[in-house]
XYZ file of C-alpha atoms in Angstrom:
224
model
C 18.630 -23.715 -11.612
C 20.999 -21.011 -10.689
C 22.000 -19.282 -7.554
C 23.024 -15.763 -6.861
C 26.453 -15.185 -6.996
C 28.705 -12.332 -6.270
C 25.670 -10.005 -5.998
C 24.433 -10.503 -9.344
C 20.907 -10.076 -8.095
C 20.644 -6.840 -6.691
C 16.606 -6.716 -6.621
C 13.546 -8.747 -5.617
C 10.123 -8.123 -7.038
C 7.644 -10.115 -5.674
C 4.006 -10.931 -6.901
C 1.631 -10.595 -4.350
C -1.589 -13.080 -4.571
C -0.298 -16.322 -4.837
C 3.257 -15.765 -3.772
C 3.184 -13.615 -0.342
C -0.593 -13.862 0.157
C -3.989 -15.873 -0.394
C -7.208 -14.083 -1.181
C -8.633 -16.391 -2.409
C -10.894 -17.165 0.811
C -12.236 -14.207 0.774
C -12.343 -12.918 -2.965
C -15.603 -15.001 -4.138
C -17.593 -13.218 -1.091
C -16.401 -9.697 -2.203
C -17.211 -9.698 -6.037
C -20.385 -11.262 -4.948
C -21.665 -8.617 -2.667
C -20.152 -5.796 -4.502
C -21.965 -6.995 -7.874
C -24.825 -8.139 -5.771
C -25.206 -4.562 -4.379
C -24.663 -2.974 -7.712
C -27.705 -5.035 -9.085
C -29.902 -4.222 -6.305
C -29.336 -0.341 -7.058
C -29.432 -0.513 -11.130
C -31.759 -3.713 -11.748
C -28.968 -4.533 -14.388
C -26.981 -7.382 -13.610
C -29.489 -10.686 -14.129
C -27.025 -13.602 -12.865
C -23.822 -14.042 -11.142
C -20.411 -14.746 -12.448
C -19.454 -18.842 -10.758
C -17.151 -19.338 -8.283
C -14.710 -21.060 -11.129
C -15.693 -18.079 -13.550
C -13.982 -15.501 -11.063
C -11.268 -17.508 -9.430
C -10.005 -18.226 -13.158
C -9.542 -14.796 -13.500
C -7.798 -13.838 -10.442
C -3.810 -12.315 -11.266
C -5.226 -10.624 -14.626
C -4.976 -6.406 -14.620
C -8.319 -5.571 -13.140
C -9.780 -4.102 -15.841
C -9.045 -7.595 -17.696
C -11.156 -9.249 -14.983
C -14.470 -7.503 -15.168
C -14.196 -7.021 -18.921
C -14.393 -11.095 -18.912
C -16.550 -11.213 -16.065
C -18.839 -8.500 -16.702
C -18.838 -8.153 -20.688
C -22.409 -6.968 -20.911
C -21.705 -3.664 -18.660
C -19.891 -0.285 -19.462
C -16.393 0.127 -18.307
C -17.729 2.774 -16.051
C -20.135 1.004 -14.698
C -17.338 -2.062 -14.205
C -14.805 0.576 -12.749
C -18.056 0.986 -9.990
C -18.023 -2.567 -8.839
C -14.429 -2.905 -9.130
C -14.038 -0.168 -6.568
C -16.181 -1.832 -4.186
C -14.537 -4.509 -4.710
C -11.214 -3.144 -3.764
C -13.017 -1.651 -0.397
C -14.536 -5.124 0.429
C -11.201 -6.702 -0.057
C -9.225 -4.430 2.080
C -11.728 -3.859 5.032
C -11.484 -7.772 5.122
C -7.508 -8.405 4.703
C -7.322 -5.468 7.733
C -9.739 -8.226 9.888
C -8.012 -10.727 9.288
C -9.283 -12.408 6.004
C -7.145 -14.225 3.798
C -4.258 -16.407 3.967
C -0.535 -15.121 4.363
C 1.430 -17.941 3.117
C 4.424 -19.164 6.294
C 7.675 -17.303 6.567
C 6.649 -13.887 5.159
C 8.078 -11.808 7.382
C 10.774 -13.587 8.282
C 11.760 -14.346 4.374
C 11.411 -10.442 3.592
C 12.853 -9.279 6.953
C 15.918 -11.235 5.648
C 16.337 -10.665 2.150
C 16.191 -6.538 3.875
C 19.244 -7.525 6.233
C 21.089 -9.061 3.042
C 21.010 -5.809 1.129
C 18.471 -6.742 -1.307
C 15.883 -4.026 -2.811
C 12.520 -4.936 -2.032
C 9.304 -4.242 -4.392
C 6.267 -5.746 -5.812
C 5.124 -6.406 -9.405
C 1.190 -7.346 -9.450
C -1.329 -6.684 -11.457
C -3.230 -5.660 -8.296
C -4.343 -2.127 -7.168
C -2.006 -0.048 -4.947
C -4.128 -0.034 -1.915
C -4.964 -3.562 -2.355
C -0.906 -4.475 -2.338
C 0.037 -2.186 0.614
C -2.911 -3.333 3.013
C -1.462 -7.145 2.558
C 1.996 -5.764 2.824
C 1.186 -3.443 5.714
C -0.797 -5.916 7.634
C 1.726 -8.705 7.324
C 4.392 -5.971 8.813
C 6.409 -5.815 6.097
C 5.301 -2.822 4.280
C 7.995 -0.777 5.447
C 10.874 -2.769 3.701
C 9.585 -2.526 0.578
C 10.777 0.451 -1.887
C 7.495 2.604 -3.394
C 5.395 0.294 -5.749
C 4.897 0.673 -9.143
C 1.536 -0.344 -10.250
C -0.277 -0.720 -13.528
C -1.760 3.164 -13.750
C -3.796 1.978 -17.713
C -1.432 4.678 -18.747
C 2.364 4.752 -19.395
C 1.982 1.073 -17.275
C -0.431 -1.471 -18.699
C 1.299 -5.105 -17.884
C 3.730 -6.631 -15.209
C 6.417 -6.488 -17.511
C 6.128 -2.777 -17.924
C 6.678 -2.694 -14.366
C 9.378 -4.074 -14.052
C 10.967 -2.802 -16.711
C 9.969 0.773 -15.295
C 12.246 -0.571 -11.953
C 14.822 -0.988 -14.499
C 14.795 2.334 -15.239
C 13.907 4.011 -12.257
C 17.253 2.637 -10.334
C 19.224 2.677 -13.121
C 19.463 -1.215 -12.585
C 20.143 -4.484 -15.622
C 17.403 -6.328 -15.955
C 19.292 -9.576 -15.099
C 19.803 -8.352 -11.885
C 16.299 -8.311 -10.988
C 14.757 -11.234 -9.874
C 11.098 -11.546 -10.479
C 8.946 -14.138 -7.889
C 5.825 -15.396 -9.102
C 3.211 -18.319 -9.170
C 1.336 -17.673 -13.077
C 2.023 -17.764 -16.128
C 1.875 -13.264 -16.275
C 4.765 -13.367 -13.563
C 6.531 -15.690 -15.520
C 5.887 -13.953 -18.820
C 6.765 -10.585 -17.545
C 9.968 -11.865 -16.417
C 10.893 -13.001 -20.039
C 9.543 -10.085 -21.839
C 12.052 -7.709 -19.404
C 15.153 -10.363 -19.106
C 14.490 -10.506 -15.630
C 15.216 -14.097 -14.513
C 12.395 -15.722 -12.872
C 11.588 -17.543 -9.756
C 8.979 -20.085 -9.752
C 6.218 -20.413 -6.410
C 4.886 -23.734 -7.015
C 2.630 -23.244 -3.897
C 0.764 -20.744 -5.514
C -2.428 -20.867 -7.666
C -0.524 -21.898 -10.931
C -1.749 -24.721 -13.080
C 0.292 -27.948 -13.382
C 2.351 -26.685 -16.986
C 1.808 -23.164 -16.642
C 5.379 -22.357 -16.120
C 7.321 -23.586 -19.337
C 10.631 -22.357 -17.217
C 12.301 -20.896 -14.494
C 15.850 -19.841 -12.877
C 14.901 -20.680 -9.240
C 11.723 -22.652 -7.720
C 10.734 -22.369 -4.692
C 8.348 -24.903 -2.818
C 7.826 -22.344 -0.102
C 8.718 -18.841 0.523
C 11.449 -19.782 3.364
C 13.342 -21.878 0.539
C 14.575 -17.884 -1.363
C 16.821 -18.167 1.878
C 18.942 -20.817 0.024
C 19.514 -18.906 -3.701
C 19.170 -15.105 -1.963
């Protein structure tokens, strides 16, 4: 373990589902209908990923997810669904679906008032990460987000080590907070030291390491 000293860390880049937020009340209903939906209009989907199948894959890039979901379908087809599924998601975060884990605000609002640069690095969609952001009140603390574009950004790491370039920052001074194993492995592939969220949707071992861990988000007060 190692606290922040002397302003080493200068930035915070959080993950969002598992770490600021929970969709995971709501996630099974939306791939369902939007898949559901999608079969009623083409006839070509014959049975329905589990419940297991897609909460296994949740925190992958999204184009990862319905490859392994979906395997049988064209990307372009799987781009369809994946689109609906963004809509479904964000209509219900806006009315209230989900889970925002305790002290969000409060923890960001502070980190703001400390000096610290705020931004994300998820392998979710832009408008999926500013509707949880935005309707948790937050959004406005947070720097623009970088988000996988299946271009010059493919993976987590790339985006944060696009932060490192884009503010002319070391990678040790960004500190990257996540609950999987991608957070975690992003973190090590840019030398950005990593803070663990063991109240996320991890699996017990999936984090061989970490700088800080943090059993809920009100603990970063302590290290930050």
């Amino acid at each position: 373990m190692q606290e922040n000293r002397l302003g080493e860390i200068r930035m915070v880049a959080f993950d969002v589902d598992g770490t600021l937020f929970s969709s995971e009340s709501i996630i099974f209903k939306t791939y369902v209908q939007a898949i559901e939906e999608f079969a009623s209009k083409t006839g070509k989907i014959t049975s329905l990923p589990s419940h297991d199948q897609i909460m296994n894959e949740i925190g992958k890039p999204v184009r990862t997810i319905f490859a392994n979901l979906l395997p049988d379908l064209p990307e372009s087809e799987r781009d369809m669904i994946s689109g609906r599924v963004l809509d479904l998601l964000c209509d219900a975060i806006r009315s209230g679906g989900g889970d925002f884990y305790a002290g969000v605000g409060s923890t960001i609002h502070y980190l703001k008032e400390k000096g610290y640069t705020i931004t994300c690095a998820s392998n979710g969609r832009k408008a999926y990460i500013e509707t949880v952001l935005d309707t948790a009140g937050v959004l406005q603390y947070f720097e623009p987000i970088v988000v996988i574009n299946q271009d010059t950004i493919q993976t987590k790491g790339e985006i944060l080590a696009e932060y490192v370039r884009k503010y002319n920052l070391e990678a040790s001074s960004i500190a990257m907070i996540g609950d999987r194993h991608s957070d975690w492995e992003a973190a090590r592939q840019t030398g950005c030291p990593f803070g663990f969220c063991t109240y996320g949707h991890g699996l017990p071992g999936e984090i061989p390491d970490f700088e800080w861990k943090f059993d809920d988000l009100p603990t970063l007060k302590e290290f930050f």
